[in-house]
Amino acid sequence: VIRAVLFDLDDTLYPQAEWLAGAWRAVAAAAPDTVDRDALLAALVDIAAEGSDRGRIVDRALDRVGHPQADVAPMVNAFRSHAPARLEPYPGAVEALTALGRLVPLGVVTDGDVDVQQAKLDALGITGLFAAVVISDRFGREHRKPAPRPFLAALHEMQVPAAHAVFIGDRPDKDVVGAVAVGMRAVRVLTGEYATVTSGPTPWRVVPGVREAVDALLRDPDLAQPASPSLGEIR
Ligand SMILES: [Mg+2]
């Protein structure tokens, strides 16, 4: 029986590219006056597109525009403190999660800087949908997915054993591997930059996006149904 459903955030509930575009603009705006900010922005976007494990992107972009000595601190700070007022979830995601959340508790397990990830949830307007939100960096970067700790922390907070939980995420190497390793059923969504990756373990289900993932769960006879209302609640 499925008693809880947990979600990844970036590229599962909303397109991460939307957030990154704003973040790179904020980084470029924080560059020193001597730097060509348009060229820096183009370099940031270009280098980031090479892959999402974004080590030293700011340094590499500064290098490319001929300012390897520039102080990166204000730019890194601009990235970390980027907090857009509004981000758009994937179409239908909020409606789907709202319907599912009436039946079972929902959770989020996401990697990244705690303030950055919380700002994304706030901008998406979805924090209230979740019974548990675990941002793995609160335990330290070494506990990022597929490490078991953030998955187990969310399950513990929700008081649901892994065998009764489903995890929905976009990354085979983090979401599917990590969820399966702790004993959850993993649903892979084919959204974001990992959509075309063919390697990785076989998930329980593969679906085009989060709306389809939730719709399939809503039709699943294994999904826990809420207890019938007591007589006193029936008018
Ligand atoms: Mg993701």
XYZ file of N, CA and C and ligand atoms in Angstrom:
706
model
N 0.845 -1.203 0.000
C 0.000 0.000 0.000
C 0.879 1.252 0.000
N 0.503 2.221 -0.825
C 1.257 3.477 -0.907
C 0.657 4.472 0.085
N 1.473 4.840 1.081
C 0.970 5.715 2.146
C 1.588 7.106 2.126
N 2.585 7.308 1.242
C 3.207 8.630 1.131
C 3.887 8.732 -0.226
N 3.964 9.956 -0.755
C 4.642 10.187 -2.031
C 5.612 11.344 -1.850
N 6.862 11.091 -2.252
C 7.905 12.099 -2.107
C 8.398 12.529 -3.485
N 8.837 13.774 -3.554
C 9.224 14.367 -4.830
C 10.594 15.008 -4.746
N 11.325 14.918 -5.861
C 12.461 15.784 -6.093
C 11.900 17.161 -6.457
N 12.735 18.207 -6.427
C 12.262 19.555 -6.757
C 12.679 19.980 -8.178
N 13.988 20.217 -8.376
C 14.474 20.781 -9.644
C 14.248 19.828 -10.816
N 13.629 20.330 -11.859
C 13.342 19.573 -13.079
C 12.345 18.434 -12.851
N 11.754 18.380 -11.662
C 10.659 17.435 -11.415
C 9.362 18.223 -11.215
N 9.407 19.245 -10.366
C 8.199 20.032 -10.100
C 8.158 21.321 -10.920
N 9.316 21.778 -11.381
C 9.367 22.986 -12.217
C 10.642 22.903 -13.050
N 10.684 23.656 -14.182
C 11.889 23.623 -15.015
C 13.015 24.447 -14.391
N 14.092 23.757 -14.040
C 15.193 24.430 -13.361
C 15.818 25.527 -14.220
N 15.754 25.358 -15.539
C 16.335 26.358 -16.443
C 15.734 27.744 -16.189
N 14.443 27.748 -15.781
C 13.754 29.006 -15.520
C 14.422 29.747 -14.342
N 14.744 28.987 -13.311
C 15.417 29.587 -12.150
C 16.845 29.992 -12.495
N 17.546 29.123 -13.198
C 18.946 29.392 -13.519
C 19.116 30.645 -14.368
N 18.192 30.865 -15.305
C 18.306 32.040 -16.168
C 18.350 33.307 -15.321
N 17.475 33.390 -14.327
C 17.458 34.547 -13.439
C 18.693 34.605 -12.556
N 19.137 33.450 -12.094
C 20.311 33.401 -11.215
C 21.561 33.880 -11.951
N 21.707 33.461 -13.213
C 22.905 33.893 -13.971
C 22.852 35.386 -14.254
N 21.653 35.925 -14.487
C 21.548 37.382 -14.677
C 21.984 38.110 -13.411
N 21.605 37.584 -12.252
C 21.989 38.206 -10.978
C 23.507 38.126 -10.770
N 24.104 37.007 -11.169
C 25.560 36.847 -11.039
C 26.274 37.862 -11.926
N 25.822 37.969 -13.186
C 26.472 38.900 -14.113
C 26.346 40.339 -13.616
N 25.190 40.665 -13.037
C 24.969 42.024 -12.547
C 25.883 42.357 -11.370
N 26.370 41.328 -10.671
C 27.234 41.542 -9.501
C 28.718 41.568 -9.877
N 29.003 41.449 -11.178
C 30.408 41.462 -11.613
C 30.981 42.874 -11.491
N 32.296 42.995 -11.341
C 32.910 44.327 -11.280
C 32.700 45.097 -12.591
N 32.771 46.428 -12.516
C 32.527 47.298 -13.673
C 33.436 47.006 -14.849
N 34.617 46.495 -14.559
C 35.591 46.255 -15.627
C 35.213 45.055 -16.507
N 34.272 44.254 -16.037
C 33.894 43.040 -16.777
C 32.745 43.354 -17.736
N 32.809 42.837 -18.957
C 31.701 42.948 -19.910
C 30.591 42.005 -19.443
N 29.534 42.586 -18.889
C 28.514 41.760 -18.220
C 27.707 40.915 -19.197
N 27.482 41.455 -20.400
C 26.744 40.654 -21.396
C 27.554 39.433 -21.815
N 28.851 39.647 -21.983
C 29.726 38.533 -22.371
C 29.798 37.515 -21.233
N 29.861 38.017 -20.001
C 29.920 37.116 -18.847
C 28.632 36.291 -18.756
N 27.481 36.958 -18.957
C 26.202 36.240 -18.892
C 26.159 35.129 -19.953
N 26.601 35.467 -21.151
C 26.617 34.462 -22.222
C 27.529 33.293 -21.842
N 28.682 33.600 -21.248
C 29.625 32.548 -20.851
C 29.029 31.681 -19.737
N 28.349 32.298 -18.782
C 27.730 31.543 -17.677
C 26.687 30.560 -18.210
N 25.835 31.053 -19.094
C 24.764 30.216 -19.640
C 25.364 29.064 -20.447
N 26.370 29.406 -21.234
C 27.032 28.430 -22.095
C 27.716 27.329 -21.274
N 28.462 27.732 -20.256
C 29.204 26.750 -19.455
C 28.233 25.911 -18.615
N 27.206 26.552 -18.091
C 26.232 25.816 -17.283
C 25.515 24.764 -18.123
N 25.341 25.061 -19.414
C 24.631 24.128 -20.296
C 25.418 22.842 -20.511
N 26.702 22.885 -20.159
C 27.526 21.683 -20.342
C 27.174 20.587 -19.345
N 26.474 20.935 -18.263
C 26.099 19.899 -17.306
C 25.695 20.497 -15.988
N 24.856 19.777 -15.280
C 24.254 20.406 -14.116
C 25.080 20.249 -12.857
N 26.137 19.453 -12.871
C 26.949 19.436 -11.665
C 27.939 20.579 -11.828
N 27.486 21.732 -11.368
C 28.028 22.998 -11.828
C 29.218 23.488 -11.012
N 30.287 22.698 -10.994
C 31.463 23.125 -10.253
C 32.131 24.317 -10.894
N 32.412 25.316 -10.114
C 33.258 26.437 -10.536
C 32.788 27.103 -11.809
N 31.508 27.188 -12.019
C 31.023 27.790 -13.261
C 31.380 29.265 -13.339
N 31.267 29.961 -12.204
C 31.565 31.391 -12.204
C 33.044 31.613 -12.534
N 33.915 30.821 -11.924
C 35.353 30.956 -12.199
C 35.649 30.718 -13.681
N 35.041 29.668 -14.208
C 35.312 29.326 -15.606
C 34.787 30.402 -16.554
N 33.634 30.984 -16.217
C 33.066 32.032 -17.068
C 33.942 33.289 -17.023
N 34.451 33.632 -15.835
C 35.333 34.800 -15.708
C 36.612 34.581 -16.501
N 37.096 33.383 -16.452
C 38.268 32.990 -17.216
C 38.039 33.246 -18.704
N 36.876 32.804 -19.164
C 36.569 32.892 -20.588
C 36.460 34.334 -21.062
N 35.980 35.240 -20.194
C 35.837 36.642 -20.622
C 37.068 37.470 -20.259
N 38.141 36.783 -19.870
C 39.417 37.471 -19.673
C 39.600 38.134 -18.320
N 38.838 37.712 -17.316
C 38.994 38.268 -15.961
C 39.184 37.178 -14.914
N 40.210 36.354 -15.097
C 40.396 35.236 -14.159
C 40.694 35.696 -12.734
N 41.143 36.954 -12.574
C 41.521 37.419 -11.233
C 40.370 38.071 -10.477
N 39.232 38.261 -11.120
C 38.135 38.977 -10.450
C 37.706 38.241 -9.174
N 37.298 39.033 -8.198
C 36.838 38.468 -6.922
C 35.467 37.817 -7.149
N 35.398 36.491 -6.987
C 34.130 35.799 -7.269
C 33.126 35.916 -6.133
N 33.587 36.327 -4.945
C 32.700 36.285 -3.773
C 31.364 37.014 -3.991
N 31.375 38.272 -4.505
C 30.074 38.941 -4.675
C 29.176 38.220 -5.683
N 29.796 37.586 -6.657
C 29.008 36.885 -7.686
C 28.439 35.571 -7.141
N 29.245 34.857 -6.379
C 28.757 33.618 -5.755
C 27.626 33.960 -4.779
N 27.817 35.070 -4.084
C 26.791 35.516 -3.144
C 25.480 35.872 -3.864
N 25.618 36.493 -5.038
C 24.431 36.849 -5.826
C 23.679 35.588 -6.257
N 24.422 34.547 -6.582
C 23.808 33.268 -6.964
C 23.049 32.685 -5.779
N 23.732 32.646 -4.622
C 23.123 32.022 -3.434
C 21.921 32.798 -2.926
N 21.939 34.117 -3.117
C 20.836 34.905 -2.545
C 19.760 35.216 -3.587
N 19.921 34.658 -4.788
C 18.904 34.891 -5.820
C 17.559 34.323 -5.360
N 16.567 35.174 -5.270
C 15.256 34.750 -4.773
C 14.171 35.395 -5.628
N 13.822 34.759 -6.759
C 12.786 35.337 -7.613
C 11.447 35.357 -6.879
N 10.625 36.353 -7.220
C 9.322 36.461 -6.557
C 8.417 35.308 -6.976
N 8.606 34.838 -8.201
C 7.661 33.863 -8.736
C 8.379 32.899 -9.676
N 8.089 31.612 -9.513
C 8.513 30.589 -10.466
C 7.269 29.787 -10.815
N 7.219 29.293 -12.049
C 6.052 28.526 -12.490
C 6.310 27.027 -12.397
N 5.505 26.304 -11.636
C 5.602 24.842 -11.669
C 5.241 24.329 -13.064
N 5.577 23.067 -13.339
C 5.164 22.451 -14.599
C 3.635 22.495 -14.687
N 3.104 22.610 -15.918
C 1.641 22.687 -16.079
C 0.932 21.505 -15.405
N -0.078 21.816 -14.638
C -0.873 20.766 -14.003
C -0.278 20.209 -12.729
N 0.950 20.601 -12.393
C 1.608 20.003 -11.230
C 0.887 20.348 -9.924
N 0.520 21.610 -9.761
C -0.095 22.027 -8.496
C -1.444 21.334 -8.302
N -2.232 21.276 -9.383
C -3.544 20.636 -9.296
C -3.379 19.151 -8.958
N -2.406 18.500 -9.614
C -2.188 17.075 -9.388
C -1.740 16.816 -7.945
N -0.793 17.621 -7.459
C -0.300 17.420 -6.098
C -1.376 17.737 -5.063
N -2.202 18.716 -5.366
C -3.278 19.057 -4.435
C -4.237 17.876 -4.294
N -4.586 17.253 -5.423
C -5.497 16.102 -5.390
C -4.856 14.930 -4.645
N -3.584 14.661 -4.930
C -2.899 13.542 -4.279
C -2.720 13.797 -2.777
N -2.456 15.053 -2.447
C -2.224 15.422 -1.053
C -3.466 15.270 -0.176
N -4.633 15.177 -0.805
C -5.851 14.934 -0.019
C -5.926 13.488 0.430
N -5.156 12.618 -0.242
C -5.230 11.186 0.053
C -4.058 10.693 0.896
N -2.852 11.167 0.575
C -1.663 10.733 1.318
C -0.752 11.937 1.541
N 0.071 11.904 2.597
C 1.004 13.004 2.806
C 2.081 13.030 1.716
N 2.508 14.252 1.383
C 3.525 14.459 0.351
C 4.797 15.028 0.990
N 5.935 14.705 0.353
C 7.199 15.236 0.851
C 8.100 15.671 -0.280
N 9.140 16.443 0.062
C 10.163 16.862 -0.898
C 11.524 16.458 -0.365
N 12.354 15.894 -1.231
C 13.764 15.643 -0.903
C 14.588 16.266 -2.016
N 15.313 17.328 -1.695
C 16.045 18.063 -2.718
C 17.466 18.350 -2.265
N 18.374 18.382 -3.245
C 19.765 18.725 -2.972
C 19.981 20.208 -3.184
N 21.030 20.742 -2.592
C 21.422 22.123 -2.862
C 21.476 22.957 -1.605
N 21.922 24.196 -1.814
C 22.018 25.155 -0.723
C 20.637 25.332 -0.060
N 20.602 25.303 1.249
C 19.321 25.333 1.970
C 18.513 26.594 1.638
N 19.170 27.753 1.653
C 18.445 28.999 1.380
C 17.950 29.066 -0.064
N 18.796 28.593 -0.976
C 18.425 28.610 -2.396
C 17.214 27.714 -2.634
N 17.249 26.502 -2.086
C 16.150 25.564 -2.335
C 14.861 26.046 -1.674
N 14.976 26.628 -0.486
C 13.779 27.150 0.181
C 13.199 28.323 -0.607
N 14.091 29.171 -1.162
C 13.607 30.307 -1.961
C 12.854 29.816 -3.195
N 13.319 28.706 -3.781
C 12.619 28.146 -4.944
C 11.216 27.671 -4.547
N 11.137 26.956 -3.422
C 9.820 26.466 -2.967
C 8.873 27.637 -2.709
N 9.406 28.701 -2.110
C 8.581 29.875 -1.827
C 8.094 30.513 -3.124
N 9.014 30.642 -4.100
C 8.656 31.283 -5.376
C 7.644 30.438 -6.152
N 7.698 29.135 -5.950
C 6.742 28.242 -6.616
C 5.387 28.251 -5.909
N 5.373 28.707 -4.656
C 4.128 28.776 -3.895
C 3.593 27.413 -3.484
N 4.491 26.421 -3.293
C 4.029 25.047 -3.051
C 4.423 24.488 -1.688
N 5.107 25.289 -0.870
C 5.589 24.764 0.409
C 4.467 24.135 1.222
N 3.289 24.757 1.186
C 2.171 24.292 1.990
C 1.615 22.934 1.586
N 2.024 22.433 0.413
C 1.524 21.128 -0.033
C 2.220 19.968 0.668
N 3.348 20.257 1.357
C 4.188 19.165 1.829
C 4.194 19.002 3.350
N 4.095 17.736 3.749
C 4.194 17.402 5.169
C 5.653 17.393 5.621
N 6.569 17.159 4.690
C 8.001 17.137 5.028
C 8.794 17.730 3.875
N 9.726 18.612 4.190
C 10.646 19.167 3.191
C 12.053 18.939 3.713
N 12.829 18.139 2.990
C 14.209 17.872 3.405
C 15.161 18.395 2.335
N 15.992 19.341 2.729
C 17.036 19.877 1.851
C 18.349 19.272 2.341
N 18.930 18.393 1.492
C 20.001 17.520 1.989
C 21.214 18.268 2.531
N 21.490 19.467 2.016
C 22.679 20.184 2.486
C 22.613 20.543 3.968
N 21.444 20.435 4.566
C 21.386 20.705 6.004
C 22.171 19.649 6.775
N 22.410 18.488 6.153
C 23.240 17.451 6.780
C 24.689 17.542 6.312
N 24.959 18.391 5.300
C 26.280 18.470 4.687
C 26.223 17.952 3.261
N 27.093 18.507 2.412
C 27.053 18.167 0.978
C 27.296 16.686 0.723
N 28.007 16.032 1.636
C 28.289 14.600 1.423
C 27.017 13.768 1.559
N 25.933 14.385 2.024
C 24.660 13.653 2.149
C 23.694 13.973 1.014
N 24.217 14.566 -0.072
C 23.341 14.775 -1.232
C 22.930 13.430 -1.823
N 21.769 13.409 -2.478
C 21.305 12.188 -3.130
C 22.370 11.664 -4.092
N 22.603 10.401 -4.251
C 21.740 9.307 -3.781
C 22.022 8.829 -2.354
N 22.735 9.612 -1.544
C 22.980 9.204 -0.154
C 21.642 8.931 0.545
N 21.602 7.962 1.434
C 20.309 7.570 2.033
C 19.735 8.584 3.021
N 20.612 9.373 3.647
C 20.133 10.162 4.786
C 18.951 11.101 4.501
N 18.983 11.885 3.411
C 17.826 12.780 3.203
C 16.525 12.023 2.926
N 16.612 10.899 2.220
C 15.411 10.090 1.985
C 14.857 9.565 3.321
N 15.780 9.029 4.131
C 15.347 8.449 5.412
C 14.811 9.519 6.356
N 15.410 10.713 6.296
C 14.935 11.802 7.168
C 13.493 12.174 6.822
N 13.204 12.238 5.521
C 11.838 12.592 5.105
C 10.848 11.503 5.518
N 11.234 10.248 5.298
C 10.347 9.145 5.676
C 10.094 9.148 7.182
N 11.149 9.409 7.932
C 11.020 9.455 9.388
C 10.066 10.575 9.807
N 10.251 11.734 9.175
C 9.395 12.879 9.508
C 7.926 12.576 9.194
N 7.706 11.789 8.134
C 6.341 11.479 7.722
C 5.810 10.222 8.409
N 6.705 9.533 9.141
C 6.308 8.308 9.841
C 5.742 7.259 8.888
N 6.402 7.114 7.743
C 5.990 6.115 6.749
C 7.208 5.257 6.400
N 7.070 3.925 6.461
C 8.199 3.076 6.080
C 8.447 3.150 4.568
N 9.699 2.956 4.176
C 10.089 3.086 2.766
C 9.247 2.194 1.854
N 8.895 1.008 2.323
C 8.136 0.065 1.493
C 6.750 0.592 1.140
N 6.274 1.594 1.872
C 4.958 2.170 1.605
C 5.055 3.560 0.977
N 6.247 3.884 0.435
C 6.439 5.226 -0.125
C 6.917 5.142 -1.574
N 6.521 6.144 -2.353
C 6.946 6.273 -3.756
C 7.756 7.551 -3.876
N 8.843 7.490 -4.639
C 9.647 8.690 -4.892
C 9.580 9.046 -6.369
N 9.340 10.321 -6.665
C 9.228 10.797 -8.052
C 10.342 11.799 -8.322
N 11.186 11.521 -9.322
C 12.286 12.434 -9.621
C 12.817 12.262 -11.020
N 13.654 13.220 -11.459
C 14.129 13.221 -12.853
C 15.487 12.572 -13.043
N 16.276 12.454 -11.978
C 17.658 12.004 -12.209
C 17.838 10.528 -11.864
N 18.235 9.733 -12.889
C 18.472 8.311 -12.629
C 19.545 8.109 -11.554
N 20.625 8.899 -11.629
C 21.783 8.685 -10.746
C 21.537 9.135 -9.308
N 20.608 10.045 -9.094
C 20.349 10.552 -7.745
C 18.999 10.059 -7.215
N 17.941 10.349 -7.977
C 16.592 10.073 -7.481
C 16.254 8.588 -7.517
N 16.472 7.971 -8.687
C 16.109 6.555 -8.815
C 17.045 5.693 -7.963
N 18.341 5.899 -8.112
C 19.310 5.104 -7.340
C 19.062 5.255 -5.833
N 18.916 6.489 -5.382
C 18.783 6.740 -3.945
C 17.489 6.194 -3.365
N 16.390 6.388 -4.102
C 15.095 5.940 -3.592
C 15.037 4.415 -3.530
N 15.535 3.778 -4.588
C 15.513 2.312 -4.631
C 16.405 1.736 -3.524
N 17.535 2.387 -3.284
C 18.485 1.883 -2.283
C 17.889 1.852 -0.879
N 16.973 2.785 -0.574
C 16.367 2.762 0.756
C 15.054 1.964 0.780
N 14.645 1.416 -0.387
C 13.483 0.540 -0.396
C 12.191 1.160 -0.874
N 12.294 2.341 -1.525
C 11.088 2.974 -2.064
C 10.878 2.553 -3.512
N 9.664 2.692 -3.993
C 9.406 2.562 -5.419
C 9.766 3.900 -6.068
N 10.479 3.847 -7.204
C 10.937 5.079 -7.851
C 10.224 5.283 -9.176
N 9.704 6.501 -9.363
C 9.109 6.887 -10.643
C 10.031 7.916 -11.271
N 10.451 7.653 -12.507
C 11.302 8.607 -13.206
C 10.462 9.474 -14.126
N 10.622 10.796 -14.011
C 9.959 11.713 -14.931
C 10.974 12.152 -15.982
N 10.515 12.232 -17.238
C 11.431 12.566 -18.336
C 11.369 14.059 -18.628
N 11.665 14.867 -17.623
C 11.702 16.321 -17.791
C 13.087 16.824 -17.400
N 13.482 17.976 -17.971
C 14.760 18.576 -17.636
C 15.915 17.989 -18.420
N 17.112 18.369 -18.016
C 18.281 18.058 -18.836
C 18.699 16.587 -18.773
N 18.115 15.807 -17.868
C 18.459 14.378 -17.791
C 17.450 13.493 -18.524
N 16.495 14.131 -19.185
C 15.404 13.385 -19.817
C 15.901 12.343 -20.814
N 17.030 12.628 -21.465
C 17.491 11.726 -22.519
C 18.568 10.754 -22.048
N 18.940 10.828 -20.764
C 19.947 9.900 -20.242
C 19.361 8.487 -20.224
N 20.106 7.555 -20.773
C 19.558 6.193 -20.880
C 20.147 5.224 -19.860
N 21.196 5.654 -19.157
C 21.816 4.739 -18.195
C 21.057 4.768 -16.866
N 21.470 3.921 -15.953
C 20.873 3.930 -14.625
C 19.975 2.746 -14.403
N 19.558 2.553 -13.150
C 18.735 1.407 -12.803
C 17.317 1.555 -13.361
N 16.626 0.464 -13.458
C 15.261 0.495 -13.977
C 14.316 0.946 -12.879
N 13.599 2.048 -13.100
C 12.653 2.494 -12.080
C 11.368 1.660 -12.127
N 10.548 1.864 -11.143
C 9.251 1.198 -11.083
C 8.389 1.629 -12.263
N 8.416 2.956 -12.538
C 7.665 3.495 -13.667
C 8.470 4.613 -14.320
N 8.250 4.805 -15.613
C 8.796 5.960 -16.325
C 7.621 6.692 -16.964
N 7.537 7.997 -16.730
C 6.408 8.781 -17.249
C 6.939 10.099 -17.819
N 6.136 10.741 -18.686
C 6.623 11.984 -19.302
C 6.885 13.107 -18.299
N 6.048 13.218 -17.275
C 6.213 14.343 -16.359
C 5.481 14.109 -15.056
N 5.557 15.091 -14.171
C 5.025 14.913 -12.821
C 3.499 14.747 -12.825
N 2.834 15.433 -13.741
C 1.374 15.304 -13.771
C 0.969 13.860 -14.092
N 1.664 13.282 -15.079
C 1.371 11.892 -15.441
C 1.747 10.938 -14.309
N 2.830 11.266 -13.597
C 3.253 10.421 -12.474
C 2.173 10.380 -11.399
N 1.626 11.554 -11.107
C 0.597 11.639 -10.061
C -0.713 11.025 -10.536
N -1.068 11.287 -11.807
C -2.313 10.709 -12.337
C -2.285 9.185 -12.241
N -1.126 8.595 -12.542
C -1.010 7.133 -12.469
C -1.178 6.658 -11.024
N -0.643 7.413 -10.075
C -0.808 7.030 -8.664
C -2.263 7.160 -8.224
N -2.928 8.202 -8.704
C -4.333 8.402 -8.319
C -5.208 7.260 -8.816
N -4.781 6.611 -9.911
C -5.552 5.476 -10.449
C -5.078 4.146 -9.870
N -3.996 4.184 -9.090
C -3.380 2.940 -8.617
C -4.194 2.362 -7.462
N -4.688 1.124 -7.607
C -5.494 0.536 -6.530
C -4.694 0.366 -5.236
N -3.371 0.450 -5.349
C -2.514 0.312 -4.181
C -2.424 1.593 -3.344
N -2.942 2.690 -3.884
C -2.862 3.955 -3.146
C -3.806 3.914 -1.949
N -3.289 4.268 -0.778
C -4.102 4.252 0.433
C -5.296 5.189 0.273
N -6.456 4.708 0.677
C -7.644 5.559 0.646
C -7.868 6.092 2.057
N -8.311 7.323 2.146
C -8.535 7.873 3.483
C -9.652 7.095 4.183
N -9.596 7.032 5.499
C -10.627 6.333 6.262
C -11.990 6.948 5.958
N -13.013 6.101 5.923
C -14.354 6.624 5.683
C -14.698 7.622 6.785
N -15.462 8.654 6.425
C -15.841 9.608 7.462
C -16.723 8.933 8.515
N -16.568 9.355 9.731
C -17.417 8.775 10.770
C -18.836 9.345 10.612
N -19.799 8.651 11.238
C -21.194 9.090 11.116
C -21.362 10.554 11.480
N -20.631 10.983 12.469
C -20.774 12.352 12.938
C -20.406 13.388 11.903
N -19.562 12.965 10.921
C -19.134 13.917 9.905
C -20.096 13.957 8.714
N -21.022 12.995 8.669
C -21.942 12.939 7.534
C -23.198 13.737 7.870
N -23.514 14.672 7.014
C -24.706 15.473 7.291
C -25.871 14.958 6.474
Mg 15.979 17.081 -10.170
